Amino acid sequence: MTSIKRRTLGALAALLLAGTIVGPSFGQDTPVQGGTLIYLEQQAHTNLYPPAGGFYPNGGVLNQITDKLTYQNPQTLEIEPWLAESWQVNDTATEYTFKLRPGITFSDGTPLDAKTVALNYDTFGLGNKDLKYPVSEVINNYDHAEVIDDLTIKFHFNKPSPGFLQGTAVIGSGIVAASTLALPYDELGDATKIIGTGPFVVESETLGKELNLKAREDYNWGPVKFTHQGRAYLDGIKYIITPEDSVRIGALLAGQADAIRQIQAYDEPQVIDAGFPIYAPGTRGLNNAISFRPDNPLVADLKVRQALLYATNRKEIVDTLFSANYPLATSVLSSQAAGYVDLSDKLVYDQDKAKALFAEAGWTPGADGILEKDGQKLDLTVYVSLPQPQNEGVLQLLAQQWAQVGVKLNVLAGDAGSRTLDLLDPLKTPVNVTMVGRADPDVIKSAYYPKNRDWLLQKGGSSDKTNFVDDKLNALLEGLAAETDREKRLAIAGDIQRHVLDEAYTIPFFEEPQAFATAPYVNGLEFEAVGRPSFYNTWVAAH
Amino acid sequence: MSRYIIGRIGQALLVLWIAFTASFLLLQALPGDAILIKFQNPELGLGPEQIAALRDAYGVDSPLWQQYLQALGNFLTGNFGYSVVGSVPVAHELLTNLPATARLASLGFTLAVIIALGLAFLATLAPFAWLRTAIQSIPSLFVSLPVFWLGIMLIQIFSFRLKWISVINPGEFEGLILPVITLAIPISAPLAQILIRNIDEVSTQPFVAVARAKGASPSWVLWRHVVKNALLPTLTIAGILFGELLAGAVITETVFGLNGIGGLTERSVRFQDTSVIQAIVVFSALCFVAVNLIVDLLYPVFDPRLRRLKGAPA
């Protein structure tokens, strides 16, 4: 709650500053049962296979209809019991034993038992080629699940997997019924087929237009430490797909909707001025940034990358385009994430230093002012990343800043196909927009390791056109994924953040939030650890 | 007449096959493919080996002719495959979206015709010359209104300010009012322009002068003599405007948050969702062919000179 409170206080402070006296009317404290929440989503959900929950619209649905084995407290980041009442981990983090809570049922009436949980994790951990299920990003080194008894399950890993416990709490680890996982992957875009144990059930759906959830009367297995137990307060939630920003905000302010997702920073004032609270939970992973592909000869030289880092006025970007909900990044990792180290001293804006470094690296201004070396111009290309907030604006401003030191940055939109292919070729895309949310240090390995997201495009990773490899970084990442001692693990996370900035691989801009707004009478809208909404505790006051 | 119709149906089948093949080839020529776009997407966070395994499972790297024959075979047996983006059968997406667009488009078109006729009559019959000129310039104004702007303005005024109509969660009929107006206004403009011009042209014909000389009132002349003759070119344009309707529907659907073929097409093209695009292309081709066939069959109804010697439709 601290983060939400902080944001709300921030919003209130902004209201006072703006001289407005109309505040949100948080009059009642006793939750009221009943009512259907009208929630406007910017985009329709796609595939609702739980590991596809990383896509915000998917996560926003899955978080209501599925539960997880464990609950990660968004304030403390501690793992608490949920569907599992207790668990044990062996010393090498290769065996995890979970004891399930008895009496839990899926919405189709089938019981939640060890067998079903085993099927879920075998699918998430290994994929299913026949049904085309991909594996889940958060489950590393998975071997198999062993059903000990009806309510006890043991997971075996072929290498230490210290991140697994947190992995059981993420949005991508919702447990679904066996009947859901018997369907081909290609049919899981139909929400009515996703059977979970969650506080809400899919009642009906019009593809691409609206989705109706209704509360499950017999729900009685929320996260153990919640004060609210039993069924959800709301009777239902109506998701309406409203792609147009002005229509979402206008409808909220005009009283046609109760809650909306996605408010751009420039639209925040009109929402706040109307006395409507904005929630901007952080996504707690790697910050919104750009990362270099050092295989490209233009950015292969450390001095060039460092010069580009010095030439980037990150504060100007954040101050010009964003609001207080988008804090300036002080490391590659979010300041709300476990293992974060404040590295602001490595993220300094200094044009003179940038120019000196370019000169040291042998780059001199050409006739057109653009830096040249051996007849080649320092001319870089980057693709806009549509899901990231105002990304085109960020990149255009960056291009202006870099132009001041003689570097040309071309900002491309491009069709999805060309973009995807070009991003696999370091020669075509020396720079890429990067960001990923997850509240566990494993996220750093996910981002940089060649067999995962492979942000730097290393040899042996996603691109067959690259020879770049950083053995030191990869060894650190492997160490992070395997270290079972928490303190040592966090220390490695710190070492990686330092290494990434010393090598100037990544220039982080800001800590990316997910922005929501509600009507003043909506209470108890909460967020899981990476900013997906949870409506279980939400209630609507008389208005 | 039946030979004529059989010939036209044969032509139609050929058009459909060409549309299918051309869209297949064009989609293949684009860089990347739907599977790559979907699974290389950072939202799933898959590693290179996992993506390779999925590409293999989907068979996207098999030879082109093999993929073509398979796609064609599936189509002929009524199996449209799965939408890669939506993760539902293509048939499911079409069944959800087609009726919605058909309703929006047909109502939009009907309203456009009513607006066009209204404008044309007013432009001809209005009492003062300055008023007639003013009315005649309305179509130029309508045609230059961007659909998205019009939609947002209508919403802001009638829904958010005046609160007459809900855009969010409206009733069945209520939800159609603003989108239909948004779609109809730009479509009505070319119809009205053509109609006004043709009314002007036909009005100068000798037979009109004869009718007037016989003492017919201006509205009688307009209804009985002029409009009948001025409708023919308008009908041709109406057939062509069908394409515009689809284009307008994309934007209208996005602004109003309606589901429909417009939005589906836009999304599918963006993500190169081949099976959906092909189904839409073939379906649109079918509509085009049908609309044009109907227009051709209607000509003789309006113009006796185009009637064949025998078996003319009544």
mmCIF file of N, CA and C in Angstrom, chain A residues 38 40 46-47 51-52 54-55 129 132 134-135 137 184-190 206-207 209 238 240-244 246-247 250-251 254 256 387 415-418 420-421 424 450-453 461-462, chain B residues 31-32 36-40 42-50 53-54 56-58 82 85-89 92-93 96-97 152 155-156 159-160 163 165-169 254-255 257-259 270 272:
data_model
loop_
_atom_site.group_PDB
_atom_site.id
_atom_site.type_symbol
_atom_site.label_atom_id
_atom_site.label_comp_id
_atom_site.label_asym_id
_atom_site.label_seq_id
_atom_site.Cartn_x
_atom_site.Cartn_y
_atom_site.Cartn_z
ATOM 1 N N ILE A 38 -17.154 -0.751 -14.173
ATOM 2 C CA ILE A 38 -16.895 -0.577 -15.605
ATOM 3 C C ILE A 38 -15.428 -0.166 -15.743
ATOM 4 N N LEU A 40 -12.224 0.402 -18.324
ATOM 5 C CA LEU A 40 -11.862 0.615 -19.726
ATOM 6 C C LEU A 40 -10.401 0.224 -19.966
ATOM 7 N N THR A 46 -5.040 -10.901 -25.602
ATOM 8 C CA THR A 46 -4.739 -11.858 -26.675
ATOM 9 C C THR A 46 -4.835 -13.243 -26.065
ATOM 10 N N ASN A 47 -3.718 -13.978 -26.068
ATOM 11 C CA ASN A 47 -3.754 -15.339 -25.554
ATOM 12 C C ASN A 47 -3.716 -15.320 -24.022
ATOM 13 N N PRO A 51 1.403 -17.937 -18.726
ATOM 14 C CA PRO A 51 2.711 -17.312 -18.963
ATOM 15 C C PRO A 51 2.691 -16.171 -19.984
ATOM 16 N N ALA A 52 1.572 -15.998 -20.716
ATOM 17 C CA ALA A 52 1.472 -14.850 -21.622
ATOM 18 C C ALA A 52 0.927 -13.629 -20.881
ATOM 19 N N GLY A 54 2.387 -11.437 -19.304
ATOM 20 C CA GLY A 54 3.267 -10.269 -19.327
ATOM 21 C C GLY A 54 2.656 -9.116 -20.117
ATOM 22 N N PHE A 55 1.848 -9.436 -21.127
ATOM 23 C CA PHE A 55 1.158 -8.418 -21.905
ATOM 24 C C PHE A 55 0.098 -7.809 -20.977
ATOM 25 N N LYS A 129 4.898 -29.305 -26.992
ATOM 26 C CA LYS A 129 5.082 -29.099 -28.420
ATOM 27 C C LYS A 129 3.818 -29.462 -29.216
ATOM 28 N N LYS A 132 1.496 -26.772 -28.733
ATOM 29 C CA LYS A 132 2.189 -25.512 -29.053
ATOM 30 C C LYS A 132 2.283 -24.537 -27.865
ATOM 31 N N PRO A 134 4.304 -22.500 -25.298
ATOM 32 C CA PRO A 134 5.683 -22.089 -25.007
ATOM 33 C C PRO A 134 5.981 -22.226 -23.512
ATOM 34 N N VAL A 135 7.271 -22.239 -23.172
ATOM 35 C CA VAL A 135 7.612 -22.318 -21.759
ATOM 36 C C VAL A 135 7.486 -20.936 -21.124
ATOM 37 N N GLU A 137 8.814 -17.795 -19.008
ATOM 38 C CA GLU A 137 10.109 -17.128 -18.849
ATOM 39 C C GLU A 137 10.649 -17.232 -17.419
ATOM 40 N N PRO A 184 -5.601 -26.712 -27.468
ATOM 41 C CA PRO A 184 -4.398 -26.197 -28.123
ATOM 42 C C PRO A 184 -4.169 -24.737 -27.719
ATOM 43 N N TYR A 185 -2.907 -24.344 -27.707
ATOM 44 C CA TYR A 185 -2.522 -22.966 -27.382
ATOM 45 C C TYR A 185 -3.319 -21.967 -28.211
ATOM 46 N N ASP A 186 -3.561 -22.327 -29.470
ATOM 47 C CA ASP A 186 -4.236 -21.415 -30.391
ATOM 48 C C ASP A 186 -5.691 -21.138 -30.036
ATOM 49 N N GLU A 187 -6.223 -21.810 -29.025
ATOM 50 C CA GLU A 187 -7.618 -21.540 -28.656
ATOM 51 C C GLU A 187 -7.743 -20.779 -27.345
ATOM 52 N N LEU A 188 -6.600 -20.451 -26.713
ATOM 53 C CA LEU A 188 -6.676 -19.824 -25.395
ATOM 54 C C LEU A 188 -6.892 -18.312 -25.454
ATOM 55 N N GLY A 189 -7.216 -17.791 -26.646
ATOM 56 C CA GLY A 189 -7.600 -16.386 -26.728
ATOM 57 C C GLY A 189 -9.066 -16.212 -26.366
ATOM 58 N N ASP A 190 -9.760 -17.332 -26.168
ATOM 59 C CA ASP A 190 -11.175 -17.308 -25.800
ATOM 60 C C ASP A 190 -11.255 -17.346 -24.274
ATOM 61 N N THR A 206 -17.386 -10.667 -25.747
ATOM 62 C CA THR A 206 -17.480 -10.368 -27.167
ATOM 63 C C THR A 206 -16.058 -10.044 -27.584
ATOM 64 N N LEU A 207 -15.478 -10.924 -28.384
ATOM 65 C CA LEU A 207 -14.060 -10.787 -28.733
ATOM 66 C C LEU A 207 -13.731 -9.370 -29.190
ATOM 67 N N LYS A 209 -14.179 -6.615 -27.868
ATOM 68 C CA LYS A 209 -15.064 -5.520 -27.481
ATOM 69 C C LYS A 209 -15.278 -5.473 -25.973
ATOM 70 N N LYS A 238 -16.933 -5.255 -15.775
ATOM 71 C CA LYS A 238 -17.142 -5.219 -17.216
ATOM 72 C C LYS A 238 -15.940 -4.531 -17.842
ATOM 73 N N ILE A 240 -14.278 -3.006 -20.991
ATOM 74 C CA ILE A 240 -14.673 -2.527 -22.315
ATOM 75 C C ILE A 240 -13.420 -2.010 -23.015
ATOM 76 N N ILE A 241 -13.192 -2.529 -24.213
ATOM 77 C CA ILE A 241 -11.999 -2.121 -24.950
ATOM 78 C C ILE A 241 -12.249 -0.749 -25.557
ATOM 79 N N THR A 242 -11.443 0.221 -25.145
ATOM 80 C CA THR A 242 -11.597 1.602 -25.602
ATOM 81 C C THR A 242 -10.222 2.103 -26.017
ATOM 82 N N PRO A 243 -9.852 1.915 -27.275
ATOM 83 C CA PRO A 243 -8.472 2.211 -27.672
ATOM 84 C C PRO A 243 -8.123 3.694 -27.611
ATOM 85 N N GLU A 244 -9.102 4.561 -27.832
ATOM 86 C CA GLU A 244 -8.822 5.986 -27.960
ATOM 87 C C GLU A 244 -8.612 6.631 -26.581
ATOM 88 N N SER A 246 -8.549 9.742 -25.516
ATOM 89 C CA SER A 246 -9.451 10.826 -25.098
ATOM 90 C C SER A 246 -10.822 10.278 -24.727
ATOM 91 N N VAL A 247 -11.215 9.169 -25.347
ATOM 92 C CA VAL A 247 -12.525 8.598 -25.025
ATOM 93 C C VAL A 247 -12.469 7.925 -23.654
ATOM 94 N N GLY A 250 -12.263 10.848 -21.115
ATOM 95 C CA GLY A 250 -13.523 11.583 -21.149
ATOM 96 C C GLY A 250 -14.648 10.789 -20.508
ATOM 97 N N ALA A 251 -14.694 9.480 -20.795
ATOM 98 C CA ALA A 251 -15.763 8.639 -20.261
ATOM 99 C C ALA A 251 -15.643 8.527 -18.743
ATOM 100 N N ALA A 254 -16.751 11.810 -17.312
ATOM 101 C CA ALA A 254 -18.182 12.053 -17.533
ATOM 102 C C ALA A 254 -19.055 11.063 -16.766
ATOM 103 N N GLN A 256 -19.158 7.768 -17.103
ATOM 104 C CA GLN A 256 -19.602 6.575 -17.830
ATOM 105 C C GLN A 256 -18.757 5.354 -17.500
ATOM 106 N N PRO A 387 4.686 -0.337 -26.935
ATOM 107 C CA PRO A 387 4.105 -0.481 -25.591
ATOM 108 C C PRO A 387 4.703 0.484 -24.569
ATOM 109 N N ASP A 415 7.061 -1.512 -39.889
ATOM 110 C CA ASP A 415 6.036 -2.530 -39.679
ATOM 111 C C ASP A 415 6.604 -3.606 -38.764
ATOM 112 N N ALA A 416 5.695 -4.363 -38.158
ATOM 113 C CA ALA A 416 6.109 -5.330 -37.147
ATOM 114 C C ALA A 416 7.115 -6.344 -37.696
ATOM 115 N N GLY A 417 6.928 -6.771 -38.941
ATOM 116 C CA GLY A 417 7.816 -7.788 -39.518
ATOM 117 C C GLY A 417 9.240 -7.279 -39.690
ATOM 118 N N SER A 418 9.386 -6.114 -40.338
ATOM 119 C CA SER A 418 10.735 -5.566 -40.551
ATOM 120 C C SER A 418 11.398 -5.281 -39.218
ATOM 121 N N THR A 420 10.880 -6.697 -36.293
ATOM 122 C CA THR A 420 11.311 -7.910 -35.612
ATOM 123 C C THR A 420 12.584 -8.457 -36.230
ATOM 124 N N LEU A 421 12.651 -8.482 -37.567
ATOM 125 C CA LEU A 421 13.846 -9.010 -38.224
ATOM 126 C C LEU A 421 15.056 -8.111 -37.998
ATOM 127 N N LEU A 424 16.936 -8.327 -34.815
ATOM 128 C CA LEU A 424 17.797 -9.491 -34.625
ATOM 129 C C LEU A 424 19.153 -9.294 -35.300
ATOM 130 N N PRO A 450 22.133 -14.544 -23.006
ATOM 131 C CA PRO A 450 21.898 -14.818 -24.444
ATOM 132 C C PRO A 450 20.787 -15.835 -24.713
ATOM 133 N N LYS A 451 20.587 -16.789 -23.775
ATOM 134 C CA LYS A 451 19.536 -17.782 -24.026
ATOM 135 C C LYS A 451 18.165 -17.279 -23.600
ATOM 136 N N ASN A 452 18.087 -16.090 -23.029
ATOM 137 C CA ASN A 452 16.799 -15.504 -22.681
ATOM 138 C C ASN A 452 16.518 -14.313 -23.601
ATOM 139 N N ARG A 453 16.279 -13.130 -23.023
ATOM 140 C CA ARG A 453 15.906 -11.988 -23.865
ATOM 141 C C ARG A 453 17.070 -11.447 -24.691
ATOM 142 N N GLY A 461 22.989 -16.549 -28.919
ATOM 143 C CA GLY A 461 21.664 -16.108 -28.513
ATOM 144 C C GLY A 461 20.708 -16.070 -29.690
ATOM 145 N N SER A 462 19.846 -15.055 -29.702
ATOM 146 C CA SER A 462 18.784 -15.020 -30.709
ATOM 147 C C SER A 462 19.268 -14.708 -32.118
ATOM 148 N N PRO B 31 8.568 -8.817 -45.000
ATOM 149 C CA PRO B 31 9.594 -9.344 -44.105
ATOM 150 C C PRO B 31 8.969 -9.933 -42.835
ATOM 151 N N GLY B 32 9.512 -11.052 -42.400
ATOM 152 C CA GLY B 32 9.015 -11.659 -41.157
ATOM 153 C C GLY B 32 7.688 -12.365 -41.362
ATOM 154 N N LEU B 36 6.894 -15.333 -36.030
ATOM 155 C CA LEU B 36 8.098 -14.631 -35.568
ATOM 156 C C LEU B 36 7.705 -13.400 -34.761
ATOM 157 N N ILE B 37 6.766 -12.632 -35.323
ATOM 158 C CA ILE B 37 6.351 -11.397 -34.653
ATOM 159 C C ILE B 37 5.766 -11.715 -33.283
ATOM 160 N N LYS B 38 4.980 -12.785 -33.210
ATOM 161 C CA LYS B 38 4.333 -13.096 -31.936
ATOM 162 C C LYS B 38 5.328 -13.604 -30.897
ATOM 163 N N PHE B 39 6.163 -14.544 -31.292
ATOM 164 C CA PHE B 39 6.982 -15.195 -30.271
ATOM 165 C C PHE B 39 8.315 -14.492 -30.020
ATOM 166 N N GLN B 40 8.761 -13.658 -30.953
ATOM 167 C CA GLN B 40 9.979 -12.887 -30.718
ATOM 168 C C GLN B 40 9.645 -11.658 -29.861
ATOM 169 N N PRO B 42 8.957 -9.253 -26.956
ATOM 170 C CA PRO B 42 9.513 -9.296 -25.602
ATOM 171 C C PRO B 42 8.481 -9.633 -24.529
ATOM 172 N N GLU B 43 7.183 -9.484 -24.834
ATOM 173 C CA GLU B 43 6.199 -9.753 -23.788
ATOM 174 C C GLU B 43 6.221 -11.201 -23.308
ATOM 175 N N LEU B 44 6.579 -12.122 -24.186
ATOM 176 C CA LEU B 44 6.649 -13.521 -23.759
ATOM 177 C C LEU B 44 8.023 -13.856 -23.194
ATOM 178 N N GLY B 45 9.037 -13.064 -23.568
ATOM 179 C CA GLY B 45 10.375 -13.284 -23.037
ATOM 180 C C GLY B 45 10.955 -14.642 -23.378
ATOM 181 N N LEU B 46 10.655 -15.164 -24.575
ATOM 182 C CA LEU B 46 11.171 -16.485 -24.939
ATOM 183 C C LEU B 46 12.606 -16.392 -25.427
ATOM 184 N N GLY B 47 13.360 -17.453 -25.198
ATOM 185 C CA GLY B 47 14.730 -17.525 -25.682
ATOM 186 C C GLY B 47 14.760 -18.057 -27.103
ATOM 187 N N PRO B 48 15.925 -17.945 -27.754
ATOM 188 C CA PRO B 48 16.033 -18.342 -29.163
ATOM 189 C C PRO B 48 15.673 -19.808 -29.438
ATOM 190 N N GLU B 49 16.074 -20.710 -28.523
ATOM 191 C CA GLU B 49 15.781 -22.128 -28.770
ATOM 192 C C GLU B 49 14.282 -22.386 -28.692
ATOM 193 N N GLN B 50 13.640 -21.715 -27.754
ATOM 194 C CA GLN B 50 12.194 -21.904 -27.585
ATOM 195 C C GLN B 50 11.439 -21.391 -28.808
ATOM 196 N N ALA B 53 11.778 -23.867 -31.642
ATOM 197 C CA ALA B 53 10.910 -25.030 -31.462
ATOM 198 C C ALA B 53 9.479 -24.709 -31.886
ATOM 199 N N LEU B 54 9.030 -23.497 -31.558
ATOM 200 C CA LEU B 54 7.662 -23.115 -31.918
ATOM 201 C C LEU B 54 7.513 -22.939 -33.427
ATOM 202 N N ASP B 56 9.084 -24.507 -35.614
ATOM 203 C CA ASP B 56 9.039 -25.860 -36.139
ATOM 204 C C ASP B 56 7.628 -26.442 -35.959
ATOM 205 N N ALA B 57 7.053 -26.234 -34.762
ATOM 206 C CA ALA B 57 5.723 -26.780 -34.492
ATOM 207 C C ALA B 57 4.673 -26.189 -35.436
ATOM 208 N N TYR B 58 4.839 -24.928 -35.800
ATOM 209 C CA TYR B 58 3.863 -24.289 -36.686
ATOM 210 C C TYR B 58 4.163 -24.535 -38.163
ATOM 211 N N TYR B 82 -6.358 -20.699 -37.486
ATOM 212 C CA TYR B 82 -6.393 -19.936 -36.242
ATOM 213 C C TYR B 82 -5.818 -18.549 -36.458
ATOM 214 N N VAL B 85 -2.699 -13.852 -33.585
ATOM 215 C CA VAL B 85 -2.734 -12.796 -32.574
ATOM 216 C C VAL B 85 -3.839 -13.064 -31.557
ATOM 217 N N GLY B 86 -5.037 -13.350 -32.047
ATOM 218 C CA GLY B 86 -6.181 -13.493 -31.150
ATOM 219 C C GLY B 86 -6.246 -14.844 -30.478
ATOM 220 N N SER B 87 -5.515 -15.833 -31.013
ATOM 221 C CA SER B 87 -5.545 -17.189 -30.464
ATOM 222 C C SER B 87 -6.965 -17.734 -30.360
ATOM 223 N N VAL B 88 -7.715 -17.576 -31.414
ATOM 224 C CA VAL B 88 -9.033 -18.206 -31.524
ATOM 225 C C VAL B 88 -9.173 -18.619 -32.989
ATOM 226 N N PRO B 89 -10.095 -19.542 -33.295
ATOM 227 C CA PRO B 89 -10.283 -19.885 -34.705
ATOM 228 C C PRO B 89 -10.707 -18.650 -35.501
ATOM 229 N N HIS B 92 -14.349 -17.998 -35.703
ATOM 230 C CA HIS B 92 -14.900 -17.368 -34.498
ATOM 231 C C HIS B 92 -14.780 -15.838 -34.596
ATOM 232 N N GLU B 93 -13.604 -15.376 -35.019
ATOM 233 C CA GLU B 93 -13.394 -13.923 -35.124
ATOM 234 C C GLU B 93 -14.302 -13.320 -36.190
ATOM 235 N N THR B 96 -17.878 -13.132 -34.996
ATOM 236 C CA THR B 96 -18.109 -12.068 -34.011
ATOM 237 C C THR B 96 -18.153 -10.709 -34.695
ATOM 238 N N ASN B 97 -17.267 -10.538 -35.669
ATOM 239 C CA ASN B 97 -17.055 -9.198 -36.198
ATOM 240 C C ASN B 97 -17.868 -8.860 -37.438
ATOM 241 N N ILE B 152 -14.594 11.798 -32.589
ATOM 242 C CA ILE B 152 -14.228 12.303 -31.265
ATOM 243 C C ILE B 152 -15.053 13.540 -30.922
ATOM 244 N N ILE B 155 -18.509 12.486 -29.906
ATOM 245 C CA ILE B 155 -18.484 11.904 -28.555
ATOM 246 C C ILE B 155 -18.359 12.998 -27.506
ATOM 247 N N GLN B 156 -17.385 13.910 -27.736
ATOM 248 C CA GLN B 156 -17.163 14.973 -26.754
ATOM 249 C C GLN B 156 -18.426 15.787 -26.543
ATOM 250 N N SER B 159 -21.888 13.066 -25.969
ATOM 251 C CA SER B 159 -21.813 12.103 -24.882
ATOM 252 C C SER B 159 -21.231 12.716 -23.611
ATOM 253 N N PHE B 160 -20.057 13.366 -23.737
ATOM 254 C CA PHE B 160 -19.383 13.821 -22.529
ATOM 255 C C PHE B 160 -19.932 15.169 -22.028
ATOM 256 N N LYS B 163 -24.266 14.769 -22.488
ATOM 257 C CA LYS B 163 -24.659 13.524 -21.821
ATOM 258 C C LYS B 163 -25.990 12.969 -22.355
ATOM 259 N N ILE B 165 -26.077 10.763 -24.944
ATOM 260 C CA ILE B 165 -25.856 9.393 -25.424
ATOM 261 C C ILE B 165 -24.638 8.827 -24.717
ATOM 262 N N SER B 166 -24.730 7.585 -24.269
ATOM 263 C CA SER B 166 -23.586 6.924 -23.648
ATOM 264 C C SER B 166 -22.721 6.281 -24.722
ATOM 265 N N VAL B 167 -21.408 6.470 -24.639
ATOM 266 C CA VAL B 167 -20.556 5.695 -25.561
ATOM 267 C C VAL B 167 -20.101 4.413 -24.891
ATOM 268 N N ILE B 168 -19.967 4.477 -23.554
ATOM 269 C CA ILE B 168 -19.498 3.313 -22.833
ATOM 270 C C ILE B 168 -20.714 2.523 -22.384
ATOM 271 N N ASN B 169 -20.724 1.247 -22.742
ATOM 272 C CA ASN B 169 -21.796 0.363 -22.308
ATOM 273 C C ASN B 169 -23.195 0.885 -22.657
ATOM 274 N N THR B 254 -12.442 2.000 -34.071
ATOM 275 C CA THR B 254 -11.401 2.295 -33.087
ATOM 276 C C THR B 254 -11.855 3.410 -32.149
ATOM 277 N N VAL B 255 -12.390 4.477 -32.722
ATOM 278 C CA VAL B 255 -12.783 5.612 -31.898
ATOM 279 C C VAL B 255 -13.882 5.215 -30.910
ATOM 280 N N GLY B 257 -14.656 2.187 -29.939
ATOM 281 C CA GLY B 257 -14.416 0.936 -29.235
ATOM 282 C C GLY B 257 -15.397 -0.154 -29.639
ATOM 283 N N LEU B 258 -15.750 -0.179 -30.914
ATOM 284 C CA LEU B 258 -16.647 -1.239 -31.399
ATOM 285 C C LEU B 258 -15.790 -2.352 -31.972
ATOM 286 N N ASN B 259 -16.295 -3.568 -31.888
ATOM 287 C CA ASN B 259 -15.563 -4.625 -32.570
ATOM 288 C C ASN B 259 -16.089 -4.708 -33.991
ATOM 289 N N ARG B 270 -1.233 -5.434 -39.215
ATOM 290 C CA ARG B 270 -0.122 -4.972 -38.396
ATOM 291 C C ARG B 270 0.746 -6.149 -37.951
ATOM 292 N N GLN B 272 0.710 -9.188 -39.385
ATOM 293 C CA GLN B 272 0.844 -10.167 -40.482
ATOM 294 C C GLN B 272 0.157 -11.483 -40.148
#
